[in-house]
């Protein structure tokens, strides 16, 4: 990947000797544009209350309905000597179709942090960041072949890069003979309640030869506010930042777990592993996600009067194959079972994914992603479960197919 570098080489006068502090700033980015076909997209409700859906063809950015998500950013580092460097990253997401800012209108909503990196002790960063599952477990999920489109239903395991953490302090270790580890803590910022809206996460990874494995843990207090509601467009505790019930003229939003906004805590346990056989790579992951202690109205609304805990167990299997130096193909299967809160039913989601990437150069690629999802049972809105492929309007039925062709240009 070709990048632009701007070098600054001031001569710093020190008391004992002269040292040269080397700094660099890198401008980088990605443009992702595609055409989508969705066989069933909700448009609202019929007069009898049943869901109405129609097929949809649209052009969209990868961040809203697709593969990667357009972005531009700046990365910088300054050599402070003795293996220590100051670092920063600011990264903006935008919609290439209309030029709008993504991530709820946050100028640098994808990432924005500053920190220190040591060749001996690791790296510590402060600001808006991904949690540690992105560092240690995401490479075993279907996201490795299909990007955001490969997320499990609702990205309930957090491996689809759809959520960030504000006010975060994150530490990542150096590589110790294949072992890396790290942790994150986000200050909730509530006066008089130091644990309110806090987030913390842990993770580790081990790699040796063609085998690697990772584990992660994520815990968010008041998730409707801290994890799902941390962008400028989010609302307070009276707003459901997880999703919506929809209306006669609008589609539902994230019916998979939209009914669980009153959870006191949201936690995820995740693990994955992969093995490379020549041009083929096999990966598998498992996660357990739980919306705990439902009914906390200080966190979010509870229109269905849920109590107890709603859980989601997810298993995935992914294969990628480098057919030629320019062609990468892959497939994945995901199984998600949600246990309803307070005995209110449960839902199961089966999802199949096929993806192909053709690299015209190191910077430019063409791609295709096809995702099919089938749902059974009763979802969080107390209705027969409808299919809902990540970042797409929910289906009006229990089935949904999405096909996308697109182009990515990196710079």
Coordinates of C-alpha atoms in Angstrom, one line a residue:
X1 CA 0.0 0.0 0.0
X2 CA 1.4 3.3 -1.0
X3 CA 1.2 6.0 1.6
X4 CA 2.3 9.7 1.9
X5 CA 4.8 10.6 4.5
X6 CA 5.6 14.0 5.8
X7 CA 9.0 14.1 7.7
X8 CA 9.9 16.5 10.3
X9 CA 13.6 16.5 11.4
X10 CA 14.3 19.1 14.0
X11 CA 17.6 19.1 15.8
X12 CA 16.9 19.1 19.5
X13 CA 19.6 20.6 21.7
X14 CA 20.1 18.6 24.9
X15 CA 22.3 19.5 27.8
X16 CA 24.7 16.6 27.4
X17 CA 24.5 15.9 23.7
X18 CA 22.6 16.6 20.5
X19 CA 19.8 14.1 19.5
X20 CA 17.7 14.0 16.4
X21 CA 14.0 13.4 17.1
X22 CA 12.4 11.8 14.1
X23 CA 8.7 12.3 13.5
X24 CA 6.3 11.1 10.8
X25 CA 2.7 11.7 9.9
X26 CA 0.9 9.4 7.5
X27 CA -2.2 10.2 5.6
X28 CA -4.2 7.0 4.7
X29 CA -7.7 6.0 3.7
X30 CA -10.1 3.8 1.9
X31 CA -13.1 4.3 -0.4
X32 CA -15.8 1.5 -0.5
X33 CA -18.7 1.9 -2.9
X34 CA -21.1 -0.8 -4.0
X35 CA -24.5 -1.8 -5.4
X36 CA -26.8 -3.9 -3.2
X37 CA -29.8 -6.1 -3.8
X38 CA -32.0 -7.1 -0.9
X39 CA -34.9 -9.4 -1.6
X40 CA -37.0 -8.3 1.4
X41 CA -36.6 -4.9 3.2
X42 CA -39.2 -3.7 5.6
X43 CA -41.0 -0.5 4.7
X44 CA -43.5 -0.4 7.6
X45 CA -46.8 -2.1 8.5
X46 CA -49.9 -3.0 6.7
X47 CA -53.4 -1.9 7.9
X48 CA -53.8 -5.3 9.8
X49 CA -50.5 -4.7 11.6
X50 CA -48.4 -7.2 9.6
X51 CA -45.0 -6.2 8.4
X52 CA -44.7 -4.9 4.8
X53 CA -41.5 -5.6 2.8
X54 CA -40.2 -5.1 -0.7
X55 CA -37.1 -5.9 -2.7
X56 CA -34.5 -3.1 -2.8
X57 CA -31.7 -2.1 -5.1
X58 CA -29.5 0.7 -3.9
X59 CA -26.0 2.2 -4.1
X60 CA -24.3 2.6 -0.7
X61 CA -21.0 3.1 1.1
X62 CA -19.4 0.1 2.7
X63 CA -20.0 1.6 6.2
X64 CA -23.7 1.7 5.8
X65 CA -24.4 -1.5 3.8
X66 CA -21.3 -3.3 2.9
X67 CA -17.8 -4.5 3.1
X68 CA -15.4 -2.1 4.7
X69 CA -16.5 1.5 5.2
X70 CA -15.0 4.6 3.6
X71 CA -12.6 6.4 5.9
X72 CA -9.6 8.7 5.9
X73 CA -7.2 9.3 8.8
X74 CA -3.9 10.5 10.0
X75 CA -1.3 8.5 12.0
X76 CA 1.7 10.0 13.6
X77 CA 4.7 8.9 15.7
X78 CA 7.6 10.7 17.3
X79 CA 10.8 8.9 18.4
X80 CA 11.4 9.9 22.0
X81 CA 14.6 7.8 22.4
X82 CA 15.4 4.6 24.3
X83 CA 12.7 2.7 22.4
X84 CA 9.9 5.0 23.4
X85 CA 7.6 6.8 20.9
X86 CA 4.6 9.1 21.1
X87 CA 1.8 8.0 18.7
X88 CA -1.6 9.2 17.6
X89 CA -4.4 8.2 15.2
X90 CA -7.5 10.2 14.2
X91 CA -9.8 8.5 11.7
X92 CA -12.9 9.8 10.1
X93 CA -15.7 7.7 8.6
X94 CA -17.8 9.1 5.8
X95 CA -20.4 8.1 3.2
X96 CA -19.0 8.3 -0.3
X97 CA -22.5 8.3 -1.8
X98 CA -23.5 11.7 -0.3
X99 CA -20.4 12.9 1.6
X100 CA -22.1 12.7 5.0
X101 CA -20.1 12.0 8.1
X102 CA -20.6 8.5 9.4
X103 CA -20.6 7.1 13.0
X104 CA -23.6 9.3 14.0
X105 CA -21.9 12.6 12.9
X106 CA -18.7 12.2 14.9
X107 CA -15.9 14.0 13.0
X108 CA -13.3 11.3 14.0
X109 CA -15.9 8.6 14.9
X110 CA -13.9 5.6 13.8
X111 CA -10.9 6.2 16.0
X112 CA -9.3 9.1 17.9
X113 CA -6.5 8.4 20.3
X114 CA -3.0 9.4 21.5
X115 CA -0.5 7.3 23.4
X116 CA 3.0 6.0 24.1
X117 CA 4.6 3.0 22.6
X118 CA 7.6 1.2 24.0
X119 CA 9.6 -1.6 22.3
X120 CA 10.0 -3.3 25.7
X121 CA 6.8 -2.6 27.6
X122 CA 4.0 -2.3 25.0
X123 CA 1.6 0.4 24.0
X124 CA -0.9 2.5 26.0
X125 CA -3.5 4.6 24.2
X126 CA -6.2 7.1 25.4
X127 CA -9.3 8.1 23.5
X128 CA -12.0 6.6 21.3
X129 CA -11.0 3.1 20.3
X130 CA -12.0 -0.4 19.4
X131 CA -12.2 -2.8 22.3
X132 CA -9.6 -5.6 22.7
X133 CA -11.7 -8.2 21.0
X134 CA -10.8 -6.4 17.8
X135 CA -7.2 -7.0 18.6
X136 CA -7.3 -10.6 19.6
X137 CA -10.4 -12.4 18.3
X138 CA -11.8 -10.7 15.2
X139 CA -9.5 -12.5 12.9
X140 CA -11.3 -15.8 13.6
X141 CA -14.7 -14.4 12.6
X142 CA -16.4 -14.2 9.1
X143 CA -15.3 -10.6 9.0
X144 CA -12.0 -11.8 7.6
X145 CA -13.7 -12.6 4.3
X146 CA -16.8 -10.4 4.2
X147 CA -16.1 -7.3 6.3
X148 CA -19.1 -5.8 8.0
X149 CA -21.4 -7.9 5.9
X150 CA -20.0 -11.0 7.6
X151 CA -21.1 -9.9 11.1
X152 CA -23.3 -12.3 13.0
X153 CA -26.9 -11.1 13.5
X154 CA -26.9 -7.7 15.2
X155 CA -23.1 -8.0 15.6
X156 CA -24.1 -9.4 19.0
X157 CA -20.6 -10.8 19.5
X158 CA -18.9 -7.4 18.8
X159 CA -16.6 -8.8 16.2
X160 CA -18.0 -6.8 13.3
X161 CA -16.3 -3.5 14.1
X162 CA -19.7 -1.7 14.4
X163 CA -19.2 -0.2 17.8
X164 CA -16.4 1.8 19.5
X165 CA -15.5 2.7 23.1
X166 CA -15.3 6.4 24.2
X167 CA -13.1 7.6 27.1
X168 CA -11.0 4.5 26.8
X169 CA -7.6 3.6 28.2
X170 CA -6.1 0.6 26.3
X171 CA -2.9 -1.3 26.8
X172 CA -1.4 -3.8 24.2
X173 CA 1.6 -5.8 25.1
X174 CA 4.6 -6.6 22.9
X175 CA 4.9 -10.0 21.3
X176 CA 6.4 -12.5 23.8
X177 CA 7.3 -15.6 21.8
X178 CA 3.9 -15.6 20.1
X179 CA 1.9 -14.4 23.0
X180 CA 0.2 -11.0 23.1
X181 CA -2.3 -9.6 25.5
X182 CA -4.1 -6.4 26.5
X183 CA -6.9 -4.7 28.3
X184 CA -9.2 -1.7 28.1
X185 CA -11.0 0.5 30.6
X186 CA -13.5 3.2 29.8
X187 CA -14.4 5.8 32.4
X188 CA -18.2 6.1 32.6
X189 CA -18.1 9.8 33.5
X190 CA -21.1 9.7 35.9
X191 CA -20.9 12.0 38.9
X192 CA -21.1 10.1 42.1
X193 CA -21.2 6.7 40.3
X194 CA -17.8 5.6 39.2
X195 CA -19.0 2.3 37.8
X196 CA -22.0 3.7 35.9
X197 CA -21.6 3.4 32.1
X198 CA -18.1 2.1 32.5
X199 CA -16.6 -0.5 30.0
X200 CA -13.8 -2.9 30.5
X201 CA -12.3 -5.6 28.3
X202 CA -9.5 -8.1 28.3
X203 CA -7.9 -10.2 25.5
X204 CA -5.0 -12.4 24.6
X205 CA -3.7 -14.2 21.5
X206 CA -1.1 -16.9 20.8
X207 CA 0.4 -17.7 17.4
X208 CA 2.9 -20.4 16.5
X209 CA 3.6 -21.3 12.9
X210 CA 0.4 -21.7 10.9
X211 CA -1.8 -21.9 14.1
X212 CA -3.2 -19.1 16.1
X213 CA -5.9 -18.6 18.8
X214 CA -7.4 -15.8 20.8
X215 CA -9.8 -15.1 23.6
X216 CA -11.6 -12.0 24.7
X217 CA -14.0 -10.6 27.3
X218 CA -16.1 -7.4 27.1
X219 CA -18.3 -5.8 29.9
X220 CA -20.3 -2.7 29.5
X221 CA -22.4 -1.1 32.3
X222 CA -25.6 0.7 31.0
X223 CA -24.9 -0.6 27.5
X224 CA -27.8 1.4 25.9
X225 CA -25.7 4.5 26.8
X226 CA -22.1 3.4 27.0
X227 CA -21.7 0.9 24.2
X228 CA -24.7 1.4 21.8
X229 CA -25.3 5.0 22.5
X230 CA -21.9 6.7 22.3
X231 CA -22.2 8.8 19.1
X232 CA -23.5 12.4 18.7
X233 CA -26.8 11.2 17.3
X234 CA -27.5 8.9 20.3
X235 CA -30.1 9.7 22.9
X236 CA -30.3 9.4 26.7
X237 CA -31.9 6.7 28.9
X238 CA -35.4 7.4 27.5
X239 CA -34.1 6.6 24.0
X240 CA -33.6 3.0 22.7
X241 CA -30.1 3.2 21.1
X242 CA -30.2 -0.6 20.4
X243 CA -33.0 -0.4 17.9
X244 CA -36.6 0.5 17.4
X245 CA -40.1 -0.9 17.1
X246 CA -40.8 0.8 13.8
X247 CA -44.1 2.3 12.8
X248 CA -46.7 2.2 10.0
X249 CA -44.4 4.0 7.7
X250 CA -40.9 3.1 9.0
X251 CA -39.0 -0.1 9.3
X252 CA -38.0 -1.7 12.6
X253 CA -34.3 -1.4 13.6
X254 CA -32.4 -4.3 15.0
X255 CA -35.3 -6.5 16.2
X256 CA -32.8 -9.1 17.2
X257 CA -32.1 -7.4 20.6
X258 CA -33.8 -4.0 20.3
X259 CA -36.1 -5.0 23.2
X260 CA -33.2 -5.3 25.7
X261 CA -32.3 -1.6 26.0
X262 CA -33.0 -1.7 29.8
X263 CA -30.1 -4.1 30.5
X264 CA -27.9 -3.1 33.4
X265 CA -24.9 -4.9 32.0
X266 CA -23.9 -6.3 28.6
X267 CA -21.1 -8.8 28.5
X268 CA -19.4 -11.0 25.8
X269 CA -17.1 -14.0 26.2
X270 CA -15.4 -14.9 22.9
X271 CA -12.8 -17.3 21.6
X272 CA -11.4 -18.3 18.2
X273 CA -8.7 -20.2 16.4
X274 CA -7.4 -20.6 12.9
X275 CA -5.0 -22.8 10.9
X276 CA -3.4 -22.2 7.6
X277 CA -3.0 -25.0 5.0
X278 CA -1.0 -23.6 2.1
X279 CA -3.3 -21.2 0.3
X280 CA -6.3 -22.1 2.5
X281 CA -7.1 -20.8 6.0
X282 CA -9.7 -22.3 8.3
X283 CA -11.1 -20.3 11.2
X284 CA -13.7 -20.9 13.9
X285 CA -15.1 -18.8 16.7
X286 CA -17.6 -19.1 19.6
X287 CA -19.1 -16.3 21.7
X288 CA -21.6 -16.0 24.6
X289 CA -23.3 -12.6 24.9
X290 CA -25.7 -11.6 27.7
X291 CA -28.0 -8.6 28.4
X292 CA -28.0 -8.9 32.2
X293 CA -30.5 -7.5 34.8
X294 CA -33.1 -6.3 32.4
X295 CA -35.6 -3.7 33.7
X296 CA -33.1 -0.9 34.7
X297 CA -35.0 2.1 33.5
X298 CA -32.0 4.4 34.3
X299 CA -30.2 2.7 31.4
X300 CA -33.0 2.5 28.8
X301 CA -36.7 1.9 28.1
X302 CA -38.4 -1.4 28.8
X303 CA -41.7 -1.4 26.8
X304 CA -42.1 -5.2 27.1
X305 CA -41.4 -5.3 30.9
X306 CA -38.6 -7.7 30.6
X307 CA -36.6 -8.9 33.6
X308 CA -33.8 -11.4 34.1
X309 CA -31.2 -12.1 31.4
X310 CA -31.3 -12.5 27.6
X311 CA -28.4 -14.5 26.1
X312 CA -27.0 -15.2 22.7
X313 CA -24.7 -18.1 21.9
X314 CA -23.0 -17.9 18.5
X315 CA -20.7 -20.3 16.6
X316 CA -19.0 -19.6 13.3
X317 CA -16.9 -21.5 10.8
X318 CA -15.0 -19.7 8.0
X319 CA -12.7 -20.8 5.1
X320 CA -10.7 -18.6 2.8
X321 CA -8.7 -19.7 -0.3
X322 CA -6.2 -17.8 -2.3
X323 CA -7.1 -19.3 -5.7
X324 CA -4.6 -17.1 -7.5
X325 CA -2.3 -14.2 -6.4
X326 CA -5.2 -11.9 -7.4
X327 CA -8.3 -13.9 -6.4
X328 CA -9.4 -14.6 -2.8
X329 CA -12.6 -16.5 -2.2
X330 CA -14.2 -17.6 1.0
X331 CA -17.3 -19.0 2.7
X332 CA -18.7 -19.0 6.2
X333 CA -21.6 -20.3 8.3
X334 CA -22.9 -18.7 11.5
X335 CA -25.3 -20.1 14.0
X336 CA -26.8 -17.8 16.7
X337 CA -29.3 -18.9 19.3
X338 CA -30.9 -16.3 21.5
X339 CA -32.5 -17.2 24.8
X340 CA -35.5 -14.9 25.5
X341 CA -35.7 -12.9 28.7
X342 CA -38.0 -14.0 31.5
X343 CA -39.4 -16.9 29.5
X344 CA -40.6 -14.8 26.6
X345 CA -39.4 -17.1 23.9
X346 CA -36.2 -17.5 21.9
X347 CA -34.9 -17.1 18.4
X348 CA -32.4 -19.0 16.2
X349 CA -30.5 -17.5 13.2
X350 CA -28.7 -19.5 10.5
X351 CA -26.5 -17.5 8.2
X352 CA -24.5 -18.4 5.1
X353 CA -21.9 -16.2 3.5
X354 CA -20.0 -16.3 0.2
X355 CA -17.3 -13.7 -0.7
X356 CA -14.8 -13.1 -3.5
X357 CA -12.2 -10.4 -3.8
X358 CA -10.3 -9.7 -7.0
X359 CA -7.2 -7.5 -6.6
X360 CA -6.5 -5.3 -9.6
X361 CA -3.5 -3.9 -7.7
X362 CA -2.2 -3.6 -4.1
X363 CA -4.6 -0.6 -3.7
X364 CA -7.7 -1.5 -5.8
X365 CA -10.0 -4.4 -5.6
X366 CA -13.4 -5.6 -6.9
X367 CA -15.5 -7.7 -4.6
X368 CA -18.8 -9.6 -4.3
X369 CA -20.5 -10.6 -1.0
X370 CA -23.7 -12.7 -0.8
X371 CA -25.4 -13.4 2.6
X372 CA -28.5 -15.5 3.3
X373 CA -30.1 -15.6 6.7
X374 CA -33.0 -17.6 8.1
X375 CA -34.7 -17.0 11.4
X376 CA -37.0 -19.0 13.6
X377 CA -38.7 -18.5 17.0
X378 CA -39.6 -15.2 18.7
X379 CA -37.3 -12.2 18.8
X380 CA -36.8 -9.4 21.3
X381 CA -39.8 -7.5 20.0
X382 CA -42.1 -10.4 20.9
X383 CA -42.9 -11.1 17.2
X384 CA -42.1 -14.1 15.0
X385 CA -38.4 -13.6 14.4
X386 CA -37.5 -11.8 11.2
X387 CA -34.2 -12.1 9.3
X388 CA -32.0 -9.0 9.7
X389 CA -28.6 -9.1 8.0
X390 CA -26.2 -6.6 9.6
X391 CA -26.6 -2.9 8.4
X392 CA -29.6 -3.8 6.2
X393 CA -33.3 -3.1 6.8
X394 CA -34.9 -6.1 8.6
X395 CA -36.8 -8.4 6.4
X396 CA -40.6 -8.6 6.7
X397 CA -40.3 -12.4 6.8
X398 CA -38.0 -15.0 8.4
X399 CA -35.8 -15.1 5.3
X400 CA -33.4 -12.5 3.7
X401 CA -30.8 -12.4 1.0
X402 CA -28.3 -9.6 0.3
X403 CA -26.0 -9.5 -2.7
X404 CA -23.4 -6.7 -3.1
X405 CA -20.8 -5.9 -5.8
X406 CA -18.4 -3.2 -5.0
X407 CA -15.0 -1.5 -5.5
X408 CA -12.4 -0.6 -2.9
X409 CA -9.7 2.0 -3.5
X410 CA -7.0 2.4 -0.8
X411 CA -4.7 5.3 -0.4

